mmCIF file of C-alpha atoms in Angstrom:
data_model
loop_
_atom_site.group_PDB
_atom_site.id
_atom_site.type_symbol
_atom_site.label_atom_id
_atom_site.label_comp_id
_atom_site.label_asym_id
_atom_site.label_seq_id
_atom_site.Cartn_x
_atom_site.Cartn_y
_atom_site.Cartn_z
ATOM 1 C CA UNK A 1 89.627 111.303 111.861
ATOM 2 C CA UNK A 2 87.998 113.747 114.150
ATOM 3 C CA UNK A 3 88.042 114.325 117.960
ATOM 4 C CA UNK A 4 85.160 111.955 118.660
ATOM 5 C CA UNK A 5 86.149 109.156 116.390
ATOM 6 C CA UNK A 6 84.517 109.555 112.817
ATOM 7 C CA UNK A 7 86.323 108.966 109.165
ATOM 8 C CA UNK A 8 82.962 110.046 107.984
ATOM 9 C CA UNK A 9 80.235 112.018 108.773
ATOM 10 C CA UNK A 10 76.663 110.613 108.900
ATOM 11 C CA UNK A 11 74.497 110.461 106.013
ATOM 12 C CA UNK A 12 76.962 109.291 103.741
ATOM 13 C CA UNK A 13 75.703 110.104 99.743
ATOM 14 C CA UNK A 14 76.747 110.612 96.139
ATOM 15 C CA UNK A 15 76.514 114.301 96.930
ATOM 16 C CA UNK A 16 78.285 113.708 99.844
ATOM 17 C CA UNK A 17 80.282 110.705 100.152
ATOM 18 C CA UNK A 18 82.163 111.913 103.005
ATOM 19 C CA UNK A 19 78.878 112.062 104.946
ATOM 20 C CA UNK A 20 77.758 115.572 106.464
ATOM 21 C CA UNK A 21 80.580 117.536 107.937
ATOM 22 C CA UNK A 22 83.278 114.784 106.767
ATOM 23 C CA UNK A 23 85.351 116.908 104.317
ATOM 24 C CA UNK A 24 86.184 119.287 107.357
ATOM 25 C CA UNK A 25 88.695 116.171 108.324
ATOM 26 C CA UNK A 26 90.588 116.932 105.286
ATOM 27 C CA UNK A 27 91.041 120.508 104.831
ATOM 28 C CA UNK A 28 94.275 120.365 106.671
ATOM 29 C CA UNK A 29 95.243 117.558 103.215
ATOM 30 C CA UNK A 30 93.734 119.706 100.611
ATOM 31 C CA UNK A 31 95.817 122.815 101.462
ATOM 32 C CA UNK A 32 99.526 120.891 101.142
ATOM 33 C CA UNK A 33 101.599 121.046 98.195
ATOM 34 C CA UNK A 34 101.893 117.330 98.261
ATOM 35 C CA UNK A 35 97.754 117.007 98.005
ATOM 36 C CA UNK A 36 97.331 119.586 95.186
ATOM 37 C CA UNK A 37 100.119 118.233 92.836
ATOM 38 C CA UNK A 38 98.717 114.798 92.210
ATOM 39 C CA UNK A 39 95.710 116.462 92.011
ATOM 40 C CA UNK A 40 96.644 119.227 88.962
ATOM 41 C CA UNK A 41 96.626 121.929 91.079
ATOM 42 C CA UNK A 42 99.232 124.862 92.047
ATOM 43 C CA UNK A 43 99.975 126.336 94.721
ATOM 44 C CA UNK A 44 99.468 125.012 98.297
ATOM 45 C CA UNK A 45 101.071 124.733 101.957
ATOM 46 C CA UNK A 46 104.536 123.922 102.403
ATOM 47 C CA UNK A 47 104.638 123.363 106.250
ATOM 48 C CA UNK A 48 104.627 120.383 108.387
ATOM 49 C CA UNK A 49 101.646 119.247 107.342
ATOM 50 C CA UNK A 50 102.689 118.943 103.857
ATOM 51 C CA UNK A 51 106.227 117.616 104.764
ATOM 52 C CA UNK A 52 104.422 114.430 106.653
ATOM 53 C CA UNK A 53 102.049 113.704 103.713
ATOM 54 C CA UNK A 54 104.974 114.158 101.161
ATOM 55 C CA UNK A 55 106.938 111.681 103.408
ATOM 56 C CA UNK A 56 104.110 108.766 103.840
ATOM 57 C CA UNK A 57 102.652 108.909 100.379
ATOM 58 C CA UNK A 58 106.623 108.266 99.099
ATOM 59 C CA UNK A 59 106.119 105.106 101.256
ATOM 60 C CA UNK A 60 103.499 103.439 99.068
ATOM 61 C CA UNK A 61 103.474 101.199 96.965
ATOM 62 C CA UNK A 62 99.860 99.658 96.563
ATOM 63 C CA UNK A 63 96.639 100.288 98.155
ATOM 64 C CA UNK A 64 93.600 99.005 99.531
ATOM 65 C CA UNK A 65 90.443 100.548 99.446
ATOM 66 C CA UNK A 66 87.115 99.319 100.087
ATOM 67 C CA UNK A 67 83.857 99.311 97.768
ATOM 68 C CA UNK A 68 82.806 102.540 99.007
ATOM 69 C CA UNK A 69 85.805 104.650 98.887
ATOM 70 C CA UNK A 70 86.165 103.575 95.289
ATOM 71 C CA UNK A 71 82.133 104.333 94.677
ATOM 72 C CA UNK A 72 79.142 103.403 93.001
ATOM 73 C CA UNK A 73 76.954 102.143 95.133
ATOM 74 C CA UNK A 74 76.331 98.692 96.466
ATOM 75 C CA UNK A 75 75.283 95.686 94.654
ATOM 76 C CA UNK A 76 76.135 94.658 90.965
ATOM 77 C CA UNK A 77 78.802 96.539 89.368
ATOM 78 C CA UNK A 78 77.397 99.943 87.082
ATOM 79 C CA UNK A 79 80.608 99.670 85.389
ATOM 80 C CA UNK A 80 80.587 103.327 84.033
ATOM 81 C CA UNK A 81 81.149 104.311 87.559
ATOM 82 C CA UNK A 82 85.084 104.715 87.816
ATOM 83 C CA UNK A 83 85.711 105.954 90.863
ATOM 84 C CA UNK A 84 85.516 109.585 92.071
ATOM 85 C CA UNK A 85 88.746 110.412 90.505
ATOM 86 C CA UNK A 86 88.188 110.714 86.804
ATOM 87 C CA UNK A 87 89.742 110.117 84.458
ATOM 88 C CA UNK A 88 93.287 110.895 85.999
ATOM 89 C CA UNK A 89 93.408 109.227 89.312
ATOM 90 C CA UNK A 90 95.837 110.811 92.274
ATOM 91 C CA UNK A 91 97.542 107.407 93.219
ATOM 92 C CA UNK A 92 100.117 106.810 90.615
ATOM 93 C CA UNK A 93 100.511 102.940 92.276
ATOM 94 C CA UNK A 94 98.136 99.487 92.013
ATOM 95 C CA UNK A 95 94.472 100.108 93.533
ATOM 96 C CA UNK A 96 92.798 96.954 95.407
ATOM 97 C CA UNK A 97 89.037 97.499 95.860
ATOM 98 C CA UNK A 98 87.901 94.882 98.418
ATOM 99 C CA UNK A 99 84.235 93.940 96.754
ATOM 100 C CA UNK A 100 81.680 91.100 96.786
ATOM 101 C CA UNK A 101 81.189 91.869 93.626
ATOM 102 C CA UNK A 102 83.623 90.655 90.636
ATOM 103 C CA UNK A 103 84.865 93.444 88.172
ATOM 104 C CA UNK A 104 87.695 93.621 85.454
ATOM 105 C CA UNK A 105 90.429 95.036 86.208
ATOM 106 C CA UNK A 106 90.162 98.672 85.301
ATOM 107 C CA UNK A 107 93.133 101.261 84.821
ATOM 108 C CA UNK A 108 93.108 105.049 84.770
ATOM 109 C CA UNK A 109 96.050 106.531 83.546
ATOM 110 C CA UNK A 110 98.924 105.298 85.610
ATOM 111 C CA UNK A 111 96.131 103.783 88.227
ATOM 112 C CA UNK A 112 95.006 100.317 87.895
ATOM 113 C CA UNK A 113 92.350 99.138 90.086
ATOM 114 C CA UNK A 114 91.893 95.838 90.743
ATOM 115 C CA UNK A 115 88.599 94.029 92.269
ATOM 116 C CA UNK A 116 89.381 91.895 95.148
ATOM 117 C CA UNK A 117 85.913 89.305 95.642
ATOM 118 C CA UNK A 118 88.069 86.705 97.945
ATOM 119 C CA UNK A 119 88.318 88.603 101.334
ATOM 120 C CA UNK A 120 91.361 90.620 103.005
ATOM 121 C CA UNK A 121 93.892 88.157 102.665
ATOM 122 C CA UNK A 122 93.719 87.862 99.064
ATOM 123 C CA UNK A 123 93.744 91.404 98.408
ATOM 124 C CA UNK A 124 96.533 91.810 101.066
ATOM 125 C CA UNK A 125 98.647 89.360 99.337
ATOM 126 C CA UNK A 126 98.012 90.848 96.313
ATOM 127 C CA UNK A 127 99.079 94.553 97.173
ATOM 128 C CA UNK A 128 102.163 93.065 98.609
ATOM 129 C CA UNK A 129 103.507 91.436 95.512
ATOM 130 C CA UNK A 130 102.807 94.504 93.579
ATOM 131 C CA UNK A 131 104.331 97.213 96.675
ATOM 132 C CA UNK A 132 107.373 95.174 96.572
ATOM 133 C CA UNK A 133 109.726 97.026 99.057
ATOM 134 C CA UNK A 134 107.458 99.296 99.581
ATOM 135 C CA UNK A 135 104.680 99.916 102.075
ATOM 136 C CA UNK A 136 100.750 98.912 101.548
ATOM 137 C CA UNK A 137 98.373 101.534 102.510
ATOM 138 C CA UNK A 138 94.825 100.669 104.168
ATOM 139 C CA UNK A 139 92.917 103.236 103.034
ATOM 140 C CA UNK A 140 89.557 103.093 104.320
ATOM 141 C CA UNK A 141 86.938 103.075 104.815
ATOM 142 C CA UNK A 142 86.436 102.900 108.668
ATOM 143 C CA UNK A 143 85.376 99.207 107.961
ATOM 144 C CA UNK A 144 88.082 97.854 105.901
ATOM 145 C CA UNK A 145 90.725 99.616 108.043
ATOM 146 C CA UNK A 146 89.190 97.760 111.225
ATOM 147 C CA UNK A 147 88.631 94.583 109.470
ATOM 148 C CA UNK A 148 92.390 94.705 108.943
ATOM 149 C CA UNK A 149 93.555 95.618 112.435
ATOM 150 C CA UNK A 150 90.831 93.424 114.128
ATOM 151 C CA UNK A 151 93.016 90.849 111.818
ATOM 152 C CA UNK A 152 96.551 91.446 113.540
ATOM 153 C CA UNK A 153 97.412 92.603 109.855
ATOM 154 C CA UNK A 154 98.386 96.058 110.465
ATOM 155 C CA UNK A 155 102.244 96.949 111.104
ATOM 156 C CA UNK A 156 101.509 101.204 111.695
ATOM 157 C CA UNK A 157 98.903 103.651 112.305
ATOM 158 C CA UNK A 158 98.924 106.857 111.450
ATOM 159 C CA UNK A 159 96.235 109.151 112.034
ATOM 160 C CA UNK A 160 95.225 112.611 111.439
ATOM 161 C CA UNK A 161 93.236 114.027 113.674
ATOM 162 C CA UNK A 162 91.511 117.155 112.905
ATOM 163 C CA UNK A 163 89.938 119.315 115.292
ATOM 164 C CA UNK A 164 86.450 118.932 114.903
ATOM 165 C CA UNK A 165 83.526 116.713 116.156
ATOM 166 C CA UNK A 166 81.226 114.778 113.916
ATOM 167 C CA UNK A 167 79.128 113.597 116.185
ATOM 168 C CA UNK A 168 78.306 110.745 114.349
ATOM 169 C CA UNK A 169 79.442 108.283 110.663
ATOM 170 C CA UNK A 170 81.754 105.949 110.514
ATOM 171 C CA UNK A 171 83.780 105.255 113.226
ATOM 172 C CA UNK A 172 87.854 103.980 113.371
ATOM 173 C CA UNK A 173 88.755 101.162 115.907
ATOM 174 C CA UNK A 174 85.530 99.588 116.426
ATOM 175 C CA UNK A 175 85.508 95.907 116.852
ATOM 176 C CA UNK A 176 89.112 95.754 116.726
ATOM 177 C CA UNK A 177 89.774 93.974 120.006
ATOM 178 C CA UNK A 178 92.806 95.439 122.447
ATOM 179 C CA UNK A 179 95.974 96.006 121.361
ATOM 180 C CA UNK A 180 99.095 97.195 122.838
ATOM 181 C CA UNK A 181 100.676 100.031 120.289
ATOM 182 C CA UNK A 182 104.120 102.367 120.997
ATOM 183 C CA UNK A 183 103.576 105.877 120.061
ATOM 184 C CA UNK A 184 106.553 106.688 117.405
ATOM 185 C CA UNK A 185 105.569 109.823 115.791
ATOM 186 C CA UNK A 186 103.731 113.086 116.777
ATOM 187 C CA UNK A 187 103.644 116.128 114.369
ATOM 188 C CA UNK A 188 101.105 119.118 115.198
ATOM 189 C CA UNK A 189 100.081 121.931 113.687
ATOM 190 C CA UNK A 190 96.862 124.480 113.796
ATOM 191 C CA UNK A 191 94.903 122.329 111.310
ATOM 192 C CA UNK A 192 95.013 118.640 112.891
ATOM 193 C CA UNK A 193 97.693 116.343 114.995
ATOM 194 C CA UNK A 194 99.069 113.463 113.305
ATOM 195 C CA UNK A 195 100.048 110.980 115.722
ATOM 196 C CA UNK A 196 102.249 107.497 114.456
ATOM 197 C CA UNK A 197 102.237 104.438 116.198
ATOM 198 C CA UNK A 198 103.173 100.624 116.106
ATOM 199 C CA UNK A 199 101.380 97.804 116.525
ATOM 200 C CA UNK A 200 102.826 95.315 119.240
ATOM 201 C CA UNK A 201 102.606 91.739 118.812
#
């Protein structure tokens, strides 16, 4: 996220689906090891940036995304869109797109993505019986990750926060009532600060 609050920039669009200025909050991501691999590409950062992403993306075991992370535009399903992955996808684990629009199940390589039309319980429920031991990543957008907190169903937050403002997007932890949270992790570095905490109940 950056300094001011944004996940996205504004003006979200197919030629820019992070919204204007939003792929600055991931440059710090695109130059690890750990980001390039899944990706098919050499090379990258070995530092502590890379070390922390290695670390939480061994965590996961399922993830849930929201209709416009995955793509394609509101409404009824164009269901030649596939995502903005192609045809190789970087997750390697079970995909649950939150959508109030059904879909069959659709898998990419070692991906499978699975359309979730009966709200954030459902698709929560779902992602844990297919994470097993492991953990279940929120992964955005800004709305589905506050829908989730607002919901008391978040155990950890971990943010990135790169050092840039946006201005305005979408913003994190709107509408997601107080909360007390213990601060458990803090790793920086010159391209953003990730900070860990738990959620108190």
């Amino acid at each position: 996220m950056s300094l001011d609050g944004y996940v996205a920039g504004p003006n979200q669009s197919l030629e820019e689906p992070l919204g204007q200025g939003g792929e600055q909050l991931h440059e710090w991501a695109f130059a690890t090891a750990s980001w390039r691999e899944p990706h098919g590409r050499e090379g990258g950062s070995t530092g502590a940036d890379d070390e922390l992403l290695r670390e939480a993306r061994g965590r996961i075991g399922a993830e849930i995304m929201g209709r416009g992370k995955f793509g394609g535009g509101p409404g009824p399903w164009d269901e030649s869109w596939q995502g903005w992955w192609g045809e190789d996808p970087p997750f390697g684990y079970p995909v649950f797109v939150l959508t109030h629009h059904a879909r069959e199940t659709l898998t990419l390589s070692d991906t499978t993505f699975t359309f979730v039309t009966d709200g954030i319980e459902s698709a929560l429920e779902q992602a844990r019986a297919a994470a097993g031991e492991r953990d279940v990543l929120i992964g955005g957008g800004a709305d589905v990750c506050n829908q989730y907190i607002a919901a008391g169903l978040v155990d950890e937050l971990l943010l990135h926060v790169a050092p840039v403002m946006l201005g305005g997007g979408e913003r994190l932890l709107v509408g997601t009532g107080a909360a007390q949270l213990e601060c458990t992790q803090v790793v920086g570095s010159p391209q953003t600060t990730h900070l860990r905490y738990r959620l108190q109940r």
